[in-house]
């Protein structure tokens, strides 16, 4: 439910016209950005590896041997191809490690922009529960002018952006910094939500099959 609310709040942030006669436009946008960030913070923690989004999923009707292949199946559905995503899997200790990529493209207008966030996904399976973690580390951006042909290409640490980086002064800079990487966090939560849905559905099916 928290994830659903977050996605709804994000839509409000991007689609609202931010009309407010008493406050400056960017101050109002920053308030809405901070509201979304406060919900994100319920799902992530900062580590030396990067920003880690995680959730523990309860599956009361699935033992470890049943839940492990279900997690592999769900990973394949979430990322379209488990062979490209899964790096290692160990059924004995219940761990699955993989690498994925979140991508956004903007083809309209005078500038073409391609953004991607490569990340690590870790799944830990135990009896009747699993933990899914997505580790965001780097953000890559390529831009090219449609008329000029000028190109720029950069790779940044996720922690270089708001709300992780301190010292960003203006409301406008904070909002624009957040918007640059919001898709990374939004997609990470989308994967966690998908895992919750798929595992809960399977667990409920086992309960009904008495």
PDB file of C-alpha atoms in Angstrom:
ATOM      1  CA  UNK A   1       0.000   0.000   0.000  1.00  0.00           C
ATOM      2  CA  UNK A   2       2.888   2.381   0.766  1.00  0.00           C
ATOM      3  CA  UNK A   3       4.342   1.780  -2.677  1.00  0.00           C
ATOM      4  CA  UNK A   4       0.989   2.471  -4.351  1.00  0.00           C
ATOM      5  CA  UNK A   5       0.716   5.744  -2.417  1.00  0.00           C
ATOM      6  CA  UNK A   6       4.248   6.681  -3.468  1.00  0.00           C
ATOM      7  CA  UNK A   7       3.497   6.179  -7.140  1.00  0.00           C
ATOM      8  CA  UNK A   8       0.337   8.264  -6.748  1.00  0.00           C
ATOM      9  CA  UNK A   9       2.294  11.021  -5.010  1.00  0.00           C
ATOM     10  CA  UNK A  10       4.882  10.972  -7.803  1.00  0.00           C
ATOM     11  CA  UNK A  11       2.155  11.460 -10.395  1.00  0.00           C
ATOM     12  CA  UNK A  12       0.898  14.462  -8.454  1.00  0.00           C
ATOM     13  CA  UNK A  13       4.426  15.890  -8.419  1.00  0.00           C
ATOM     14  CA  UNK A  14       4.838  15.634 -12.176  1.00  0.00           C
ATOM     15  CA  UNK A  15       1.317  16.512 -13.343  1.00  0.00           C
ATOM     16  CA  UNK A  16       0.300  19.231 -10.925  1.00  0.00           C
ATOM     17  CA  UNK A  17       0.648  22.791 -12.259  1.00  0.00           C
ATOM     18  CA  UNK A  18       1.971  23.900  -8.867  1.00  0.00           C
ATOM     19  CA  UNK A  19      -0.210  27.011  -8.848  1.00  0.00           C
ATOM     20  CA  UNK A  20       0.319  28.797  -5.569  1.00  0.00           C
ATOM     21  CA  UNK A  21       0.107  32.575  -5.231  1.00  0.00           C
ATOM     22  CA  UNK A  22       1.730  32.764  -1.802  1.00  0.00           C
ATOM     23  CA  UNK A  23       4.928  30.845  -2.545  1.00  0.00           C
ATOM     24  CA  UNK A  24       7.503  30.826  -5.278  1.00  0.00           C
ATOM     25  CA  UNK A  25       7.027  28.162  -7.939  1.00  0.00           C
ATOM     26  CA  UNK A  26      10.192  26.211  -7.132  1.00  0.00           C
ATOM     27  CA  UNK A  27       9.538  26.305  -3.377  1.00  0.00           C
ATOM     28  CA  UNK A  28       6.168  24.659  -3.982  1.00  0.00           C
ATOM     29  CA  UNK A  29       7.775  22.059  -6.239  1.00  0.00           C
ATOM     30  CA  UNK A  30      10.409  21.366  -3.595  1.00  0.00           C
ATOM     31  CA  UNK A  31       7.735  20.783  -0.948  1.00  0.00           C
ATOM     32  CA  UNK A  32       6.123  18.189  -3.185  1.00  0.00           C
ATOM     33  CA  UNK A  33       9.504  16.652  -3.992  1.00  0.00           C
ATOM     34  CA  UNK A  34      10.316  16.361  -0.293  1.00  0.00           C
ATOM     35  CA  UNK A  35       6.954  14.679   0.320  1.00  0.00           C
ATOM     36  CA  UNK A  36       7.842  12.002  -2.217  1.00  0.00           C
ATOM     37  CA  UNK A  37      11.363  11.679  -0.792  1.00  0.00           C
ATOM     38  CA  UNK A  38       9.997  11.154   2.729  1.00  0.00           C
ATOM     39  CA  UNK A  39       8.067   8.123   1.444  1.00  0.00           C
ATOM     40  CA  UNK A  40      11.090   6.813  -0.473  1.00  0.00           C
ATOM     41  CA  UNK A  41      13.070   6.911   2.770  1.00  0.00           C
ATOM     42  CA  UNK A  42      10.825   4.214   4.214  1.00  0.00           C
ATOM     43  CA  UNK A  43      12.227   1.806   1.628  1.00  0.00           C
ATOM     44  CA  UNK A  44      15.915   2.632   1.303  1.00  0.00           C
ATOM     45  CA  UNK A  45      19.072   2.977   3.323  1.00  0.00           C
ATOM     46  CA  UNK A  46      22.403   4.467   2.325  1.00  0.00           C
ATOM     47  CA  UNK A  47      25.431   2.165   2.435  1.00  0.00           C
ATOM     48  CA  UNK A  48      28.984   2.226   1.102  1.00  0.00           C
ATOM     49  CA  UNK A  49      27.717   0.242  -1.908  1.00  0.00           C
ATOM     50  CA  UNK A  50      25.101   2.825  -2.797  1.00  0.00           C
ATOM     51  CA  UNK A  51      21.406   3.345  -2.077  1.00  0.00           C
ATOM     52  CA  UNK A  52      19.673   0.081  -1.174  1.00  0.00           C
ATOM     53  CA  UNK A  53      15.923  -0.367  -1.624  1.00  0.00           C
ATOM     54  CA  UNK A  54      14.583  -3.501   0.035  1.00  0.00           C
ATOM     55  CA  UNK A  55      11.469  -5.225   1.290  1.00  0.00           C
ATOM     56  CA  UNK A  56      10.742  -8.431   3.181  1.00  0.00           C
ATOM     57  CA  UNK A  57       7.915 -10.461   1.663  1.00  0.00           C
ATOM     58  CA  UNK A  58       6.000 -12.931   3.808  1.00  0.00           C
ATOM     59  CA  UNK A  59       4.924 -16.169   2.112  1.00  0.00           C
ATOM     60  CA  UNK A  60       3.284 -18.226   4.887  1.00  0.00           C
ATOM     61  CA  UNK A  61       2.296 -21.133   2.620  1.00  0.00           C
ATOM     62  CA  UNK A  62       5.585 -21.588   0.778  1.00  0.00           C
ATOM     63  CA  UNK A  63       8.605 -23.390   2.149  1.00  0.00           C
ATOM     64  CA  UNK A  64      12.129 -22.516   1.054  1.00  0.00           C
ATOM     65  CA  UNK A  65      12.247 -25.147  -1.695  1.00  0.00           C
ATOM     66  CA  UNK A  66       9.005 -23.833  -3.184  1.00  0.00           C
ATOM     67  CA  UNK A  67       9.820 -20.164  -2.763  1.00  0.00           C
ATOM     68  CA  UNK A  68      13.304 -20.248  -4.331  1.00  0.00           C
ATOM     69  CA  UNK A  69      12.185 -21.220  -7.882  1.00  0.00           C
ATOM     70  CA  UNK A  70       9.250 -18.834  -7.564  1.00  0.00           C
ATOM     71  CA  UNK A  71      11.701 -15.988  -6.965  1.00  0.00           C
ATOM     72  CA  UNK A  72      13.711 -16.979 -10.040  1.00  0.00           C
ATOM     73  CA  UNK A  73      10.513 -17.083 -12.100  1.00  0.00           C
ATOM     74  CA  UNK A  74       9.443 -13.674 -10.799  1.00  0.00           C
ATOM     75  CA  UNK A  75      12.870 -12.213 -11.534  1.00  0.00           C
ATOM     76  CA  UNK A  76      12.601 -13.469 -15.119  1.00  0.00           C
ATOM     77  CA  UNK A  77       9.175 -11.862 -15.521  1.00  0.00           C
ATOM     78  CA  UNK A  78      10.256  -8.568 -13.932  1.00  0.00           C
ATOM     79  CA  UNK A  79      13.352  -8.215 -16.127  1.00  0.00           C
ATOM     80  CA  UNK A  80      12.057 -10.139 -19.189  1.00  0.00           C
ATOM     81  CA  UNK A  81      15.038 -12.515 -19.268  1.00  0.00           C
ATOM     82  CA  UNK A  82      16.471 -14.194 -16.159  1.00  0.00           C
ATOM     83  CA  UNK A  83      19.500 -15.522 -18.084  1.00  0.00           C
ATOM     84  CA  UNK A  84      20.741 -11.995 -18.713  1.00  0.00           C
ATOM     85  CA  UNK A  85      19.968 -10.833 -15.172  1.00  0.00           C
ATOM     86  CA  UNK A  86      21.000 -13.693 -12.881  1.00  0.00           C
ATOM     87  CA  UNK A  87      24.722 -13.790 -12.090  1.00  0.00           C
ATOM     88  CA  UNK A  88      24.763 -16.458  -9.383  1.00  0.00           C
ATOM     89  CA  UNK A  89      22.216 -18.566  -7.526  1.00  0.00           C
ATOM     90  CA  UNK A  90      22.679 -20.900  -4.586  1.00  0.00           C
ATOM     91  CA  UNK A  91      19.653 -22.901  -3.531  1.00  0.00           C
ATOM     92  CA  UNK A  92      21.418 -24.284  -0.439  1.00  0.00           C
ATOM     93  CA  UNK A  93      21.892 -20.889   1.210  1.00  0.00           C
ATOM     94  CA  UNK A  94      18.887 -19.362  -0.584  1.00  0.00           C
ATOM     95  CA  UNK A  95      20.598 -16.490  -2.389  1.00  0.00           C
ATOM     96  CA  UNK A  96      20.157 -15.124  -5.896  1.00  0.00           C
ATOM     97  CA  UNK A  97      22.359 -12.324  -7.226  1.00  0.00           C
ATOM     98  CA  UNK A  98      21.754 -10.475 -10.455  1.00  0.00           C
ATOM     99  CA  UNK A  99      22.350  -7.284 -12.409  1.00  0.00           C
ATOM    100  CA  UNK A 100      19.700  -5.201 -14.127  1.00  0.00           C
ATOM    101  CA  UNK A 101      19.266  -1.877 -15.881  1.00  0.00           C
ATOM    102  CA  UNK A 102      16.554   0.771 -15.625  1.00  0.00           C
ATOM    103  CA  UNK A 103      16.300   2.889 -18.781  1.00  0.00           C
ATOM    104  CA  UNK A 104      14.605   6.100 -19.851  1.00  0.00           C
ATOM    105  CA  UNK A 105      14.709   7.771 -23.266  1.00  0.00           C
ATOM    106  CA  UNK A 106      13.458  11.155 -24.402  1.00  0.00           C
ATOM    107  CA  UNK A 107      13.333  11.401 -28.194  1.00  0.00           C
ATOM    108  CA  UNK A 108      11.171  14.477 -28.692  1.00  0.00           C
ATOM    109  CA  UNK A 109      12.229  18.098 -28.761  1.00  0.00           C
ATOM    110  CA  UNK A 110      15.586  19.513 -29.664  1.00  0.00           C
ATOM    111  CA  UNK A 111      17.634  17.136 -27.472  1.00  0.00           C
ATOM    112  CA  UNK A 112      17.730  13.343 -27.395  1.00  0.00           C
ATOM    113  CA  UNK A 113      18.401  12.017 -23.887  1.00  0.00           C
ATOM    114  CA  UNK A 114      19.204   8.440 -22.901  1.00  0.00           C
ATOM    115  CA  UNK A 115      19.498   7.590 -19.206  1.00  0.00           C
ATOM    116  CA  UNK A 116      20.211   4.312 -17.489  1.00  0.00           C
ATOM    117  CA  UNK A 117      20.792   3.016 -13.988  1.00  0.00           C
ATOM    118  CA  UNK A 118      22.646  -0.274 -13.732  1.00  0.00           C
ATOM    119  CA  UNK A 119      22.036  -1.975 -10.411  1.00  0.00           C
ATOM    120  CA  UNK A 120      22.494  -5.136  -8.379  1.00  0.00           C
ATOM    121  CA  UNK A 121      19.494  -7.169  -7.284  1.00  0.00           C
ATOM    122  CA  UNK A 122      19.841  -9.560  -4.343  1.00  0.00           C
ATOM    123  CA  UNK A 123      17.218 -12.056  -3.210  1.00  0.00           C
ATOM    124  CA  UNK A 124      17.532 -13.942   0.076  1.00  0.00           C
ATOM    125  CA  UNK A 125      15.114 -16.840   0.549  1.00  0.00           C
ATOM    126  CA  UNK A 126      14.182 -18.436   3.862  1.00  0.00           C
ATOM    127  CA  UNK A 127      11.287 -20.544   5.058  1.00  0.00           C
ATOM    128  CA  UNK A 128       8.039 -18.727   4.208  1.00  0.00           C
ATOM    129  CA  UNK A 129       9.682 -15.379   3.476  1.00  0.00           C
ATOM    130  CA  UNK A 130      12.210 -13.653   1.269  1.00  0.00           C
ATOM    131  CA  UNK A 131      13.992 -10.323   1.140  1.00  0.00           C
ATOM    132  CA  UNK A 132      14.448  -8.498  -2.157  1.00  0.00           C
ATOM    133  CA  UNK A 133      17.099  -5.766  -2.312  1.00  0.00           C
ATOM    134  CA  UNK A 134      18.021  -3.454  -5.184  1.00  0.00           C
ATOM    135  CA  UNK A 135      21.331  -1.617  -4.896  1.00  0.00           C
ATOM    136  CA  UNK A 136      21.506   1.615  -6.899  1.00  0.00           C
ATOM    137  CA  UNK A 137      25.012   2.894  -7.442  1.00  0.00           C
ATOM    138  CA  UNK A 138      25.641   4.739 -10.719  1.00  0.00           C
ATOM    139  CA  UNK A 139      23.575   6.837 -13.086  1.00  0.00           C
ATOM    140  CA  UNK A 140      24.571   7.270 -16.751  1.00  0.00           C
ATOM    141  CA  UNK A 141      23.294   9.972 -19.105  1.00  0.00           C
ATOM    142  CA  UNK A 142      23.867  10.553 -22.804  1.00  0.00           C
ATOM    143  CA  UNK A 143      22.483  13.625 -24.566  1.00  0.00           C
ATOM    144  CA  UNK A 144      22.698  14.806 -28.173  1.00  0.00           C
ATOM    145  CA  UNK A 145      21.309  17.892 -29.857  1.00  0.00           C
ATOM    146  CA  UNK A 146      19.005  16.929 -32.718  1.00  0.00           C
ATOM    147  CA  UNK A 147      20.169  19.862 -34.858  1.00  0.00           C
ATOM    148  CA  UNK A 148      23.650  20.653 -33.598  1.00  0.00           C
ATOM    149  CA  UNK A 149      24.701  17.050 -33.138  1.00  0.00           C
ATOM    150  CA  UNK A 150      26.677  18.037 -30.037  1.00  0.00           C
ATOM    151  CA  UNK A 151      27.010  15.178 -27.573  1.00  0.00           C
ATOM    152  CA  UNK A 152      27.562  14.835 -23.856  1.00  0.00           C
ATOM    153  CA  UNK A 153      28.117  11.663 -21.893  1.00  0.00           C
ATOM    154  CA  UNK A 154      28.489  11.366 -18.129  1.00  0.00           C
ATOM    155  CA  UNK A 155      28.386   8.798 -15.345  1.00  0.00           C
ATOM    156  CA  UNK A 156      27.538   9.872 -11.808  1.00  0.00           C
ATOM    157  CA  UNK A 157      27.131   8.309  -8.414  1.00  0.00           C
ATOM    158  CA  UNK A 158      23.497   8.212  -7.303  1.00  0.00           C
ATOM    159  CA  UNK A 159      24.629   9.931  -4.118  1.00  0.00           C
ATOM    160  CA  UNK A 160      25.598  13.021  -6.118  1.00  0.00           C
ATOM    161  CA  UNK A 161      21.915  13.881  -6.457  1.00  0.00           C
ATOM    162  CA  UNK A 162      19.195  15.200  -4.188  1.00  0.00           C
ATOM    163  CA  UNK A 163      18.051  14.018  -1.635  1.00  0.00           C
ATOM    164  CA  UNK A 164      21.330  12.187  -0.949  1.00  0.00           C
ATOM    165  CA  UNK A 165      23.753  15.015  -1.661  1.00  0.00           C
ATOM    166  CA  UNK A 166      23.995  17.858   0.829  1.00  0.00           C
ATOM    167  CA  UNK A 167      25.010  21.384  -0.094  1.00  0.00           C
ATOM    168  CA  UNK A 168      22.558  21.909  -2.958  1.00  0.00           C
ATOM    169  CA  UNK A 169      21.316  25.400  -2.198  1.00  0.00           C
ATOM    170  CA  UNK A 170      18.406  26.498  -4.369  1.00  0.00           C
ATOM    171  CA  UNK A 171      14.964  24.898  -4.497  1.00  0.00           C
ATOM    172  CA  UNK A 172      15.201  24.732  -8.291  1.00  0.00           C
ATOM    173  CA  UNK A 173      18.532  22.878  -8.214  1.00  0.00           C
ATOM    174  CA  UNK A 174      17.204  20.396  -5.641  1.00  0.00           C
ATOM    175  CA  UNK A 175      14.077  19.605  -7.657  1.00  0.00           C
ATOM    176  CA  UNK A 176      15.946  19.234 -10.947  1.00  0.00           C
ATOM    177  CA  UNK A 177      18.602  17.083  -9.280  1.00  0.00           C
ATOM    178  CA  UNK A 178      15.900  14.801  -7.878  1.00  0.00           C
ATOM    179  CA  UNK A 179      14.055  14.558 -11.201  1.00  0.00           C
ATOM    180  CA  UNK A 180      17.220  13.384 -12.946  1.00  0.00           C
ATOM    181  CA  UNK A 181      17.366  10.176 -10.890  1.00  0.00           C
ATOM    182  CA  UNK A 182      13.755   9.719  -9.823  1.00  0.00           C
ATOM    183  CA  UNK A 183      13.219   7.032 -12.459  1.00  0.00           C
ATOM    184  CA  UNK A 184      15.900   4.906 -10.758  1.00  0.00           C
ATOM    185  CA  UNK A 185      14.074   4.939  -7.448  1.00  0.00           C
ATOM    186  CA  UNK A 186      10.627   4.701  -9.015  1.00  0.00           C
ATOM    187  CA  UNK A 187      11.612   1.603 -11.017  1.00  0.00           C
ATOM    188  CA  UNK A 188      13.319   0.021  -8.006  1.00  0.00           C
ATOM    189  CA  UNK A 189      10.092   0.311  -6.043  1.00  0.00           C
ATOM    190  CA  UNK A 190       8.182  -0.976  -9.055  1.00  0.00           C
ATOM    191  CA  UNK A 191      10.258  -4.174  -8.998  1.00  0.00           C
ATOM    192  CA  UNK A 192       9.704  -4.601  -5.254  1.00  0.00           C
ATOM    193  CA  UNK A 193       5.963  -4.103  -5.747  1.00  0.00           C
ATOM    194  CA  UNK A 194       5.935  -6.674  -8.547  1.00  0.00           C
ATOM    195  CA  UNK A 195       7.713  -9.226  -6.348  1.00  0.00           C
ATOM    196  CA  UNK A 196       5.218  -8.639  -3.535  1.00  0.00           C
ATOM    197  CA  UNK A 197       2.315  -9.148  -5.926  1.00  0.00           C
ATOM    198  CA  UNK A 198       3.680 -12.329  -7.505  1.00  0.00           C
ATOM    199  CA  UNK A 199       4.807 -13.983  -4.265  1.00  0.00           C
ATOM    200  CA  UNK A 200       1.579 -13.100  -2.462  1.00  0.00           C
ATOM    201  CA  UNK A 201      -0.449 -14.465  -5.377  1.00  0.00           C
ATOM    202  CA  UNK A 202       1.427 -17.770  -5.286  1.00  0.00           C
ATOM    203  CA  UNK A 203       1.156 -17.979  -1.501  1.00  0.00           C
ATOM    204  CA  UNK A 204      -2.600 -17.405  -1.661  1.00  0.00           C
ATOM    205  CA  UNK A 205      -2.970 -20.076  -4.337  1.00  0.00           C
ATOM    206  CA  UNK A 206      -1.235 -22.578  -2.076  1.00  0.00           C
ATOM    207  CA  UNK A 207      -3.610 -21.643   0.737  1.00  0.00           C
ATOM    208  CA  UNK A 208      -6.666 -22.158  -1.480  1.00  0.00           C
ATOM    209  CA  UNK A 209      -5.394 -25.510  -2.767  1.00  0.00           C
ATOM    210  CA  UNK A 210      -6.333 -27.433   0.379  1.00  0.00           C
TER     211      UNK A 210
END
